[in-house]
Every structure is written in structure tokens, then in C-alpha cells.
Coordinates of C-alpha atoms and ligand atoms in Angstrom, one line a residue:
M1257 CA -29.7 -57.1 17.1
S1258 CA -25.8 -56.0 17.0
Y1259 CA -22.6 -58.3 16.9
V1260 CA -22.4 -57.3 20.7
D1261 CA -26.1 -58.4 21.8
E1262 CA -26.1 -61.5 19.3
V1263 CA -22.8 -62.9 21.6
L1264 CA -23.8 -61.5 25.0
E1265 CA -26.9 -64.0 24.0
V1266 CA -24.7 -67.1 23.4
V1267 CA -22.2 -65.9 26.4
Q1268 CA -25.1 -66.1 28.9
K1269 CA -26.5 -68.9 27.6
K1270 CA -23.4 -70.8 27.8
N1271 CA -22.3 -70.0 31.2
A1272 CA -25.5 -69.2 33.1
D1273 CA -23.8 -70.6 36.2
Q1274 CA -21.1 -68.1 36.7
P1275 CA -22.3 -64.1 37.5
E1276 CA -19.3 -62.8 37.9
F1277 CA -17.8 -63.9 34.4
L1278 CA -21.3 -63.1 32.8
Q1279 CA -20.9 -59.2 34.4
A1280 CA -17.2 -58.7 33.5
V1281 CA -18.1 -59.9 30.3
T1282 CA -21.3 -57.7 29.5
E1283 CA -19.5 -54.8 30.9
V1284 CA -16.3 -54.6 28.6
L1285 CA -18.1 -55.2 25.5
D1286 CA -20.5 -52.9 26.5
S1287 CA -17.9 -50.3 26.7
L1288 CA -16.4 -51.7 23.3
R1289 CA -19.4 -50.8 21.6
P1290 CA -17.8 -47.8 19.4
V1291 CA -14.8 -50.2 18.2
I1292 CA -16.8 -53.5 17.9
D1293 CA -19.7 -51.7 15.9
A1294 CA -16.9 -49.8 13.4
N1295 CA -15.5 -53.2 12.8
E1296 CA -18.4 -55.1 12.3
E1297 CA -18.1 -56.8 9.7
L1298 CA -14.3 -58.3 10.1
Y1299 CA -15.1 -59.0 13.7
K1300 CA -18.1 -61.2 13.0
K1301 CA -16.4 -62.9 10.3
N1302 CA -13.4 -63.7 12.2
A1303 CA -15.7 -64.6 15.1
I1304 CA -13.6 -62.4 17.5
L1305 CA -16.1 -61.8 20.4
E1306 CA -16.8 -65.8 20.7
R1307 CA -13.4 -66.1 20.7
I1308 CA -12.0 -63.9 23.2
T1309 CA -14.9 -64.5 25.6
E1310 CA -14.5 -68.6 25.1
P1311 CA -10.6 -69.4 27.6
D1312 CA -8.2 -71.3 25.0
R1313 CA -8.5 -73.7 28.0
Q1314 CA -9.4 -74.2 31.8
F1315 CA -7.7 -76.8 33.9
M1316 CA -9.5 -77.7 37.8
F1317 CA -7.8 -80.3 39.7
R1318 CA -7.8 -82.2 43.4
V1319 CA -5.7 -80.6 45.9
P1320 CA -4.7 -82.8 49.0
W1321 CA -2.6 -81.6 51.7
V1322 CA -2.4 -83.0 55.2
D1323 CA -2.7 -80.9 58.2
D1324 CA -0.8 -80.2 61.2
N1325 CA -4.2 -83.1 63.2
G1326 CA -3.0 -85.6 60.7
Q1327 CA -5.8 -85.3 58.7
V1328 CA -6.1 -85.2 54.8
Q1329 CA -7.7 -82.3 53.5
V1330 CA -8.9 -81.7 49.9
N1331 CA -9.2 -78.3 48.2
R1332 CA -9.8 -77.3 44.3
G1333 CA -7.2 -75.7 42.2
Y1334 CA -7.9 -73.9 39.0
R1335 CA -6.1 -72.4 36.5
V1336 CA -7.4 -70.8 33.1
Q1337 CA -5.3 -69.7 30.7
F1338 CA -7.3 -66.9 28.5
N1339 CA -5.9 -65.9 25.3
N1340 CA -2.1 -65.4 24.7
A1341 CA -2.4 -64.0 21.4
I1342 CA 0.3 -60.9 22.8
G1343 CA 2.7 -63.2 25.2
P1344 CA 2.5 -66.3 27.3
Y1345 CA -0.2 -65.7 30.0
K1346 CA 0.0 -63.9 33.2
G1347 CA -2.4 -63.4 36.2
G1348 CA -1.9 -64.4 40.0
L1349 CA -3.5 -67.1 41.8
R1350 CA -6.2 -66.1 44.6
L1351 CA -6.5 -68.6 48.2
H1352 CA -9.6 -67.4 49.1
P1353 CA -12.6 -69.5 50.6
S1354 CA -14.5 -67.4 47.6
V1355 CA -13.4 -69.4 44.8
N1356 CA -15.3 -70.6 42.1
L1357 CA -14.0 -71.5 38.1
G1358 CA -16.8 -68.1 37.2
I1359 CA -14.6 -65.8 39.7
I1360 CA -11.8 -67.2 38.0
K1361 CA -13.1 -66.8 34.7
F1362 CA -14.1 -63.1 35.5
L1363 CA -10.7 -62.3 36.7
G1364 CA -8.5 -64.4 33.8
F1365 CA -10.7 -62.3 31.5
E1366 CA -10.3 -59.2 32.8
Q1367 CA -6.7 -59.8 32.8
I1368 CA -6.3 -60.0 29.2
F1369 CA -7.4 -55.9 28.4
K1370 CA -5.2 -55.4 31.7
N1371 CA -2.1 -56.8 30.8
A1372 CA -2.3 -55.5 27.0
L1373 CA -2.4 -51.9 28.2
T1374 CA 0.5 -52.2 30.3
T1375 CA 2.8 -52.3 26.7
L1376 CA 4.5 -55.6 27.4
P1377 CA 4.2 -59.0 25.8
I1378 CA 1.9 -60.5 28.3
G1379 CA -1.5 -62.3 27.8
G1380 CA -4.2 -63.0 30.1
G1381 CA -4.9 -66.0 33.0
K1382 CA -5.8 -66.6 36.5
G1383 CA -6.0 -69.2 38.7
G1384 CA -6.0 -70.0 42.4
S1385 CA -7.7 -72.3 45.2
D1386 CA -10.9 -72.3 47.3
F1387 CA -7.8 -73.3 50.3
D1388 CA -8.3 -70.7 53.4
P1389 CA -4.7 -69.2 54.3
K1390 CA -6.3 -67.3 57.2
G1391 CA -5.4 -69.5 60.6
K1392 CA -3.1 -72.3 59.0
S1393 CA 0.6 -72.7 60.1
D1394 CA 3.2 -72.2 58.2
R1395 CA 3.6 -76.1 57.7
E1396 CA 0.5 -76.3 56.5
I1397 CA 0.7 -73.6 54.0
M1398 CA 3.6 -75.3 52.9
A1399 CA 1.7 -78.2 52.5
F1400 CA -0.9 -77.2 50.6
C1401 CA 1.3 -75.1 48.4
Q1402 CA 3.5 -78.3 47.9
S1403 CA 0.5 -80.3 46.6
F1404 CA -1.1 -77.3 44.4
M1405 CA 2.1 -77.1 42.6
T1406 CA 2.3 -80.8 41.9
E1407 CA -0.2 -80.7 39.7
L1408 CA -0.2 -77.2 38.4
C1409 CA 3.5 -77.3 37.1
K1410 CA 2.3 -79.2 34.1
Y1411 CA 0.7 -76.7 32.7
I1412 CA 2.9 -73.2 33.4
G1413 CA 6.3 -72.1 32.2
A1414 CA 8.4 -69.0 32.0
D1415 CA 7.2 -69.2 28.3
V1416 CA 3.8 -70.6 28.7
D1417 CA 2.1 -69.0 32.2
V1418 CA 3.6 -67.3 34.5
P1419 CA 1.3 -66.9 37.9
A1420 CA 2.3 -64.5 40.3
G1421 CA 0.6 -63.4 43.7
D1422 CA -3.0 -61.9 44.4
I1423 CA -5.6 -62.4 47.7
G1424 CA -4.0 -65.1 49.7
T1425 CA -1.0 -65.6 47.6
G1426 CA 2.3 -63.6 49.0
A1427 CA 6.1 -63.7 49.2
R1428 CA 5.5 -66.7 51.6
E1429 CA 3.4 -68.7 49.0
I1430 CA 5.0 -68.2 45.9
G1431 CA 8.6 -69.3 47.8
F1432 CA 7.2 -72.4 48.5
M1433 CA 5.5 -73.0 44.9
F1434 CA 8.9 -71.8 43.3
G1435 CA 10.4 -74.2 45.0
Q1436 CA 8.1 -77.3 44.5
Y1437 CA 8.5 -76.0 40.3
K1438 CA 11.8 -76.5 41.0
R1439 CA 12.0 -79.7 42.8
I1440 CA 9.6 -81.2 40.4
R1441 CA 10.7 -80.1 36.8
G1442 CA 14.4 -79.7 37.6
S1443 CA 14.1 -76.5 35.7
Y1444 CA 15.5 -72.6 37.1
E1445 CA 13.3 -70.4 35.0
G1446 CA 11.1 -67.5 35.5
V1447 CA 7.8 -69.4 36.0
L1448 CA 6.3 -67.2 39.0
T1449 CA 6.7 -63.3 39.6
G1450 CA 6.7 -62.0 43.3
K1451 CA 9.7 -63.5 43.7
G1452 CA 12.2 -62.8 46.6
L1453 CA 15.0 -60.5 45.8
T1454 CA 18.0 -63.4 46.4
Y1455 CA 15.9 -65.6 44.0
G1456 CA 14.6 -63.7 40.4
G1457 CA 11.9 -61.4 42.1
S1458 CA 12.5 -57.3 40.7
L1459 CA 13.5 -54.3 43.2
V1460 CA 10.7 -51.8 42.6
R1461 CA 7.7 -54.6 42.7
T1462 CA 7.1 -53.2 46.9
E1463 CA 6.4 -49.7 45.4
A1464 CA 4.8 -50.0 41.4
T1465 CA 1.5 -50.0 42.0
G1466 CA 1.2 -46.7 44.1
Y1467 CA 4.4 -45.3 42.3
G1468 CA 2.9 -46.2 38.7
L1469 CA -0.7 -44.5 40.2
L1470 CA 1.4 -41.2 40.8
Y1471 CA 3.2 -41.5 37.7
L1472 CA 0.6 -41.7 35.2
T1473 CA -2.1 -39.1 37.7
Q1474 CA 1.1 -36.4 37.1
E1475 CA 0.8 -37.0 33.6
L1476 CA -3.1 -36.9 33.4
M1477 CA -2.5 -33.4 35.4
K1478 CA 0.1 -32.2 33.0
C1479 CA -1.8 -33.0 29.8
H1480 CA -4.3 -30.5 31.4
G1481 CA -2.1 -28.0 32.3
E1482 CA -1.6 -28.8 35.7
S1483 CA 1.7 -29.8 37.7
M1484 CA 1.3 -31.8 41.0
E1485 CA 3.8 -29.0 43.0
G1486 CA 1.4 -28.3 45.8
K1487 CA -1.8 -30.4 44.8
T1488 CA -3.4 -31.5 48.1
I1489 CA -4.2 -34.9 47.6
C1490 CA -6.9 -37.7 49.3
V1491 CA -5.9 -41.2 49.8
S1492 CA -7.9 -44.0 51.0
G1493 CA -6.6 -47.2 52.4
A1494 CA -3.3 -47.5 54.5
G1495 CA -1.8 -50.9 53.3
N1496 CA 1.1 -51.7 50.0
V1497 CA -0.4 -49.4 47.3
A1498 CA -1.7 -46.4 49.5
I1499 CA 1.6 -46.0 51.4
Y1500 CA 3.6 -46.0 48.4
A1501 CA 1.0 -43.4 46.5
I1502 CA 1.8 -41.4 49.5
Q1503 CA 5.1 -41.8 49.5
K1504 CA 5.6 -40.6 45.9
A1505 CA 3.0 -38.1 46.0
H1506 CA 5.0 -36.3 48.5
Q1507 CA 8.3 -36.9 46.4
M1508 CA 6.0 -34.7 43.3
G1509 CA 6.0 -32.0 45.6
A1510 CA 1.9 -33.2 46.7
K1511 CA 0.6 -33.0 49.5
A1512 CA -1.4 -36.5 50.5
V1513 CA -3.4 -35.2 53.7
T1514 CA -5.8 -38.8 54.2
C1515 CA -5.0 -42.3 55.1
S1516 CA -7.6 -44.7 56.3
D1517 CA -8.1 -48.7 57.1
S1518 CA -10.7 -50.8 57.4
T1519 CA -12.1 -49.3 60.9
G1520 CA -11.4 -45.6 60.3
W1521 CA -9.7 -42.8 59.1
V1522 CA -6.5 -40.5 59.6
Y1523 CA -7.2 -36.3 58.1
D1524 CA -3.5 -35.0 59.0
P1525 CA -3.2 -31.2 57.4
D1526 CA 0.6 -31.2 57.9
G1527 CA 0.6 -34.3 55.6
I1528 CA 0.9 -37.8 56.2
D1529 CA 4.0 -39.0 57.6
V1530 CA 5.3 -42.1 55.8
A1531 CA 7.6 -43.4 58.5
L1532 CA 5.3 -43.3 61.0
L1533 CA 2.6 -44.8 58.4
K1534 CA 4.8 -47.9 57.7
E1535 CA 5.7 -48.5 61.6
V1536 CA 2.3 -48.4 62.3
K1537 CA 0.7 -50.6 59.5
E1538 CA 4.0 -53.0 58.1
V1539 CA 6.1 -53.2 61.7
K1540 CA 3.5 -52.9 64.5
R1541 CA 0.1 -54.0 62.3
A1542 CA -1.8 -51.7 64.6
R1543 CA -4.5 -49.6 64.2
L1544 CA -4.4 -45.6 62.9
T1545 CA -5.5 -44.9 66.1
E1546 CA -1.6 -44.8 67.1
Y1547 CA -1.0 -42.7 63.8
A1548 CA -3.1 -40.0 65.2
A1549 CA -1.4 -40.1 68.6
A1550 CA 2.4 -39.5 67.4
R1551 CA 1.3 -36.6 65.5
P1552 CA 0.1 -33.2 67.1
N1553 CA -1.8 -32.1 64.1
A1554 CA -3.5 -35.5 62.9
Q1555 CA -7.4 -36.2 63.6
Y1556 CA -8.4 -39.7 63.8
H1557 CA -12.5 -40.9 63.0
E1558 CA -14.2 -43.8 63.1
G1559 CA -16.1 -45.4 60.3
R1560 CA -15.7 -44.0 56.2
G1561 CA -14.8 -40.2 55.5
V1562 CA -11.7 -39.6 53.6
W1563 CA -13.5 -37.9 51.0
Q1564 CA -14.8 -35.2 52.7
I1565 CA -11.8 -33.3 52.6
K1566 CA -11.1 -30.8 50.0
C1567 CA -8.4 -32.3 47.6
D1568 CA -7.5 -31.7 44.5
I1569 CA -6.7 -35.6 43.5
A1570 CA -8.9 -38.5 45.0
L1571 CA -6.8 -41.8 44.9
P1572 CA -9.2 -44.5 46.7
C1573 CA -6.4 -46.8 47.0
A1574 CA -8.1 -49.4 49.6
T1575 CA -10.6 -51.8 48.6
Q1576 CA -13.5 -52.0 45.9
N1577 CA -16.8 -50.3 46.0
E1578 CA -15.3 -47.9 49.0
L1579 CA -16.1 -44.2 46.9
L1580 CA -19.7 -44.1 46.7
L1581 CA -22.0 -41.9 45.1
E1582 CA -22.4 -39.4 48.3
D1583 CA -18.7 -39.0 48.3
A1584 CA -18.2 -38.7 44.3
K1585 CA -20.6 -35.4 45.0
Q1586 CA -19.0 -34.0 47.6
L1587 CA -15.7 -34.3 45.8
V1588 CA -16.8 -32.8 43.3
A1589 CA -18.6 -30.0 45.5
N1590 CA -15.0 -29.8 47.0
G1591 CA -13.6 -28.7 43.4
C1592 CA -11.4 -32.1 43.3
K1593 CA -9.9 -32.4 39.3
A1594 CA -9.3 -35.6 39.2
V1595 CA -9.7 -39.2 40.3
C1596 CA -7.3 -41.9 40.1
E1597 CA -8.4 -45.7 40.9
G1598 CA -4.9 -47.8 42.9
A1599 CA -7.2 -50.0 44.1
N1600 CA -9.8 -52.5 41.9
M1601 CA -13.0 -51.1 41.8
P1602 CA -12.7 -49.1 44.4
T1603 CA -15.7 -46.0 42.7
T1604 CA -19.5 -47.8 42.4
L1605 CA -20.8 -47.5 38.6
D1606 CA -22.5 -44.7 39.8
A1607 CA -20.2 -42.4 41.7
T1608 CA -18.0 -42.9 38.2
K1609 CA -20.2 -41.5 36.3
Y1610 CA -21.6 -38.7 38.4
L1611 CA -17.6 -37.7 38.5
Q1612 CA -17.5 -37.6 34.7
E1613 CA -20.6 -36.0 33.8
N1614 CA -19.0 -33.5 36.2
G1615 CA -15.9 -33.0 34.6
V1616 CA -13.8 -34.7 37.0
W1617 CA -10.7 -36.7 35.3
F1618 CA -11.3 -40.3 35.9
V1619 CA -8.8 -43.1 35.2
G1620 CA -9.8 -46.6 36.5
G1621 CA -8.2 -49.2 38.1
K1622 CA -7.6 -51.1 35.0
A1623 CA -5.1 -48.4 33.2
A1624 CA -4.2 -46.1 36.6
N1625 CA -2.5 -49.5 39.0
A1626 CA -1.7 -51.4 36.1
G1627 CA 2.2 -50.4 37.3
G1628 CA 2.4 -53.9 39.6
V1629 CA 1.6 -56.4 37.0
A1630 CA 3.7 -53.8 34.8
T1631 CA 6.7 -54.3 36.8
S1632 CA 5.5 -58.4 37.3
A1633 CA 6.6 -58.5 33.3
L1634 CA 10.0 -56.4 34.0
E1635 CA 10.5 -59.0 36.4
M1636 CA 9.8 -61.6 33.7
S1637 CA 12.5 -59.8 31.6
Q1638 CA 15.2 -59.7 34.2
N1639 CA 14.6 -63.7 34.3
S1640 CA 15.1 -64.5 30.8
E1641 CA 18.7 -62.5 30.5
R1642 CA 19.4 -63.5 34.0
L1643 CA 20.1 -60.1 34.9
S1644 CA 18.9 -57.9 38.2
W1645 CA 18.4 -54.2 37.1
S1646 CA 19.0 -51.9 39.3
F1647 CA 16.2 -50.1 41.7
E1648 CA 16.7 -46.6 39.2
E1649 CA 16.6 -49.1 35.9
V1650 CA 13.2 -50.8 36.9
D1651 CA 11.7 -47.2 38.0
A1652 CA 12.6 -45.6 35.0
K1653 CA 10.7 -48.0 33.1
L1654 CA 8.0 -48.3 34.9
Q1655 CA 7.6 -44.5 34.4
N1656 CA 7.5 -44.5 30.8
I1657 CA 5.3 -47.3 30.8
M1658 CA 2.5 -45.1 33.3
V1659 CA 3.4 -42.0 30.9
T1660 CA 2.6 -44.2 27.9
I1661 CA -0.7 -46.5 28.8
Y1662 CA -2.4 -43.0 30.1
H1663 CA -1.4 -41.6 25.9
N1664 CA -2.9 -44.8 24.6
L1665 CA -6.3 -44.4 25.9
D1666 CA -6.3 -40.9 26.1
D1667 CA -5.7 -41.6 22.2
A1668 CA -8.7 -44.5 21.9
A1669 CA -11.0 -42.2 23.2
K1670 CA -10.3 -39.7 20.9
R1671 CA -10.1 -41.8 17.8
Y1672 CA -13.9 -43.2 18.8
G1673 CA -15.4 -39.5 19.7
V1674 CA -15.4 -40.1 23.4
E1675 CA -12.7 -38.0 24.3
G1676 CA -11.7 -37.7 28.3
D1677 CA -13.8 -41.0 29.0
Y1678 CA -10.3 -42.9 30.2
V1679 CA -12.2 -45.8 31.1
A1680 CA -13.7 -46.7 27.7
G1681 CA -9.9 -45.3 26.4
A1682 CA -8.3 -48.5 28.5
N1683 CA -10.9 -51.3 27.5
I1684 CA -10.6 -50.1 23.8
A1685 CA -6.5 -49.4 23.6
G1686 CA -6.2 -53.0 25.7
F1687 CA -8.9 -54.7 22.7
E1688 CA -7.3 -53.3 19.8
K1689 CA -3.9 -54.5 20.4
V1690 CA -5.6 -58.1 21.5
V1691 CA -7.8 -58.3 18.6
E1692 CA -4.8 -57.2 15.9
A1693 CA -2.3 -60.3 17.4
M1694 CA -5.3 -62.7 17.0
L1695 CA -6.3 -61.3 13.5
A1696 CA -3.1 -61.8 12.4
Q1697 CA -2.3 -65.3 13.9
G1698 CA -5.3 -66.6 12.0
V1699 CA -8.1 -68.9 13.0
C1700 CA -6.5 -70.4 16.8
Ligands
LIG552 P1 -3.2 -54.3 51.9 O1 -3.9 -55.3 52.1 O2 -2.0 -54.1 51.7 O3 -3.9 -52.8 52.2 C1 -5.4 -52.4 52.0 C2 -5.9 -51.7 52.9 O4 -6.8 -50.8 52.2 C3 -5.5 -51.9 54.3 O5 -5.3 -51.0 54.7 C4 -7.1 -52.1 54.6 O6 -7.2 -52.1 56.0 C5 -8.0 -51.5 53.9 N1 -9.1 -51.3 53.9 C6 -9.4 -52.5 54.0 N2 -10.8 -52.8 54.1 C7 -11.2 -51.4 54.0 C8 -12.5 -50.5 54.2 N3 -13.9 -51.3 54.0 N4 -12.4 -49.2 54.4 C9 -11.3 -48.7 53.8 N5 -10.1 -49.2 54.1 C10 -10.2 -50.6 53.8 O7 -4.1 -54.3 49.8 P2 -2.8 -53.4 48.9 O8 -2.5 -52.1 49.0 O9 -2.0 -54.4 48.0 O10 -4.2 -53.3 47.6 C11 -5.2 -52.1 47.3 C12 -6.2 -52.7 46.8 O11 -5.2 -52.3 45.7 C13 -7.0 -54.1 46.1 O12 -8.1 -53.5 45.8 C14 -6.0 -54.6 45.4 O13 -6.6 -55.5 44.7 C15 -5.9 -53.3 44.4 N6 -4.5 -53.7 43.8 C16 -3.0 -53.5 44.4 C17 -1.9 -54.5 43.9 C18 -0.4 -54.5 44.1 O14 0.2 -54.7 44.1 N7 -0.8 -54.4 45.4 C19 -1.8 -54.3 42.3 C20 -3.0 -53.7 41.6 C21 -4.2 -53.7 42.4 P3 -6.6 -52.9 57.4 O15 -5.1 -52.4 57.5 O16 -7.7 -52.8 58.4 O17 -6.7 -54.4 57.0

């Protein structure tokens, strides 16, 4: 039995009640087989896989808070500190009723490799609670956040563990948590990222994921002898990632012609009007029908369908499992050259396989949407220096990071004989960096 299979068996036994975590470990270790098989003796002797699949530590705690009716509510809080071989733990806080230990472990495990890919010194962690922010008043949100941080503050710190936002945790929640940390610890430090600009947040964080996606896509095209100029791009989603991906695509001379939300999609052959899209989605918080109504040549369709439009590049930026096998077939038939994921896991496994087998350059979200977490790490750097960098400075750093990420995964894939498999390349590049640091630091 190979070392990977031996470890998978042990991990399955130890974590039988955590299906999401088991799936993540299986997928990552499977894709790492080329590098693990090539170094089996060294890794086995040092129990690298046993150590990397076991969190450094995990905290679970009670979060009591009082609702608007004076009733005490109790939620469960989590923080999993998975691996800090290359830097302080870093990863978001998810507030959603579905949250449990297995899900937080799955996300924390993936975060190790994603963070390593950014080229910046950040380890992997994740946290959250089964608290549901939907329908809660601002006062209830504050009560929850303060109680959550009252316990969490014992385990985090600017050089220890730096949480960020995730589903359910936006600027408002980060603000309440930061205030409570400061109050209890008496320390003004960069203990959270995603902060407001007046108290330590970073410029470009809002644009970072969408812009970063385009910087990486541009480099991918360039290395295949293509430019962005004049390319037609299909984008899905109409949220933070999609809006700034479309904006940057236009700045690069390409034309993004689609966007979508959870009820329908728009095809605008003249190119999506970003200012109008922002007005509809960010200001009015309305449906895309309003966008189509304001643009003479735009068509609105109910349901899903952006991938049937002929394009050179496809950028799924909405949600998980939104690019299916049938969509992949349509994209290939239409001559699409590249698919880069702005969202997390938007492409199903069979669709990914079909795209790769049919010569489409495919870069998964772990690398392609890493601009967001990379800019959070730049926020940490600015906080440590007690300086704020200009928009241009942060943007230039982001661009440089995304170009480097592309080359790191391309090189890793080539070194292990899977040239052009950027998914394997991403896992290998992140893994190699973490393992090198673990080996250097001895048994810990
Ligand atoms: P937002 O909530 O801002 O936007 C998501 C968009 O996708 C919304 O327009 C939403 O529609 C739309 N959408 C949701 N479900 C569907 C669906 N089934 N079909 C079509 N459209 C749908 O999220 P973000 O833009 O921040 O995130 C998008 C993805 O990117 C997520 O997977 C996220 O995890 C990932 N990501 C985000 C990062 C960031 O920095 N923001 C960083 C890394 C990854 P509606 O308007 O109707 O709700």
C-alpha cells in the first residue's frame, strides 16, 4: 500500500464523522501523489502526511448572547489552527447554521495550501459559528460578535492567528469583533483583516479577488502567446468578485459580455456596463432585469445559461457547482481557450476533467482567486508597519503576486510531469513550500 493510501486509511478512521474534511483530504492527497511518491521515504520517516492532516489545535466554545426579546441564546464557536509552518494562522470566520467542526476543518486544511500559494508568510486556519446572521438586528449581531470575541481573543493575536471575513462575516461583524478584542486585550493590533479603511483596512481589498483573477488570466494568456486585447469573456455572478473581474477585463481591452445572479442572467453584446451593474447590485440591490431594462441591446434570461455564449475566456465568479459538464461541452464547442475560477469550486469535477482533456487552460480557484487572501496578508504587513499604502502600491503588489502564483504552479506541474495541469500544479506548489518549512523546523 502506498504512503498516501496508508495515511488516508488512518485519517478516515479518526475522522469518520466528518465527511467534508475526509473529502478535502482525499482530494488534496490524491492530487499530490506525484510529489509524495517521489519523496516517499523522507516524508514517511518524518510523518509529514500524518502531521499535515492533524490540526495543531482546535477550539470549541459556548457563545451566549441576549436577543432583542431578552432571551438568552447559545451558539457554538470554533477556531481550528491547522498549520503555522510558514506564518501565523490565517483564515476566515464563517457564520452560518451549517457550520460544524468537520466543515471548519475542511476549510482550514484547504487554507494551508491556498495561503502557501500566495507567496506570503501565512499559515492555515479557519473558524466560525453555527450562528445565523440572517434577520438579526444590528444590536443582536453586535451582542453575538462581542460574546464570540470574548472567548476567541484568548487564542488569537497579530503574530499568532489572524482571522478574516467569510460567509456571514462582513465589514460590520469584523468591526464589532475588532472593537471587543481591543477592549479586552487593550492592544491595538492587526488581529483581524477586512477592517474598515479608518482603522487599519487596506485599499484594493474590495477589488482584490476580481482584479487578481484577471492578472493571473492575463499572464496565463501571455504565456500561451495570446493577449487580452479584443477577447470576449463570459463572467457569471454579479457580486464582489464578478463586478471587479469585469472592470479589470475592460481595462485590459477585453470585453465581458455576460453576468448572472441567483435568478437569471444577462447577455450584453456591447460589453457589460460596470457602473450600471454596480448601481443595480450594490446600491439598489435589485435584480438583473433592471440592468437589462436600462441597456438597449442587452438580453435578460431567467435561470442559468451564461456558458452558452461564445467566448474566448470563461470566468465563473458566482458560486459552487455552477459550471456543469454540459456547460463545459458548450464552451469547448464554442472555442473557449481558458477557464479561470473566481468563485470557490464553481466547476464540477467532471466538467473540469472535460475542459482539461479538451485542451482548455483551466486554473482552479485555489490559485485564481487567491488575490483576496493575498491582499489580506498585505493588510497585515501594513498594520505591522503602522503605515497605509496607496491604491497603486497595493495594486502593483497584487499584480506581482498573481503573476508569481501562475509561474509557481506552471513550474510545479512541469517538474512533476503533469505540464498544463494547473490544478495539480497549485496543490503541489503550495504543499512543497509548507513541507520544506516543516522539515526545517523539526518534529513539532
Ligand atoms: P457575492 O455574494 O458578492 O456575490 C455572489 C454573486 O453570485 C451574486 O450576484 C449572487 O446572486 C450570485 N449567485 C449566487 N448563487 C448563484 C447561482 N446559483 N447562479 C448564478 N449566480 C448566483 O459573493 P462574492 O462575489 O464575494 O463571492 C463569489 C464567489 O467567490 C464565492 O464562491 C466566494 O466564496 C468566492 N470568493 C470570494 C472572495 C472575495 O474576496 N469576495 C475571495 C475568494 C473567493 P444574487 O445577487 O442573486 O445573490
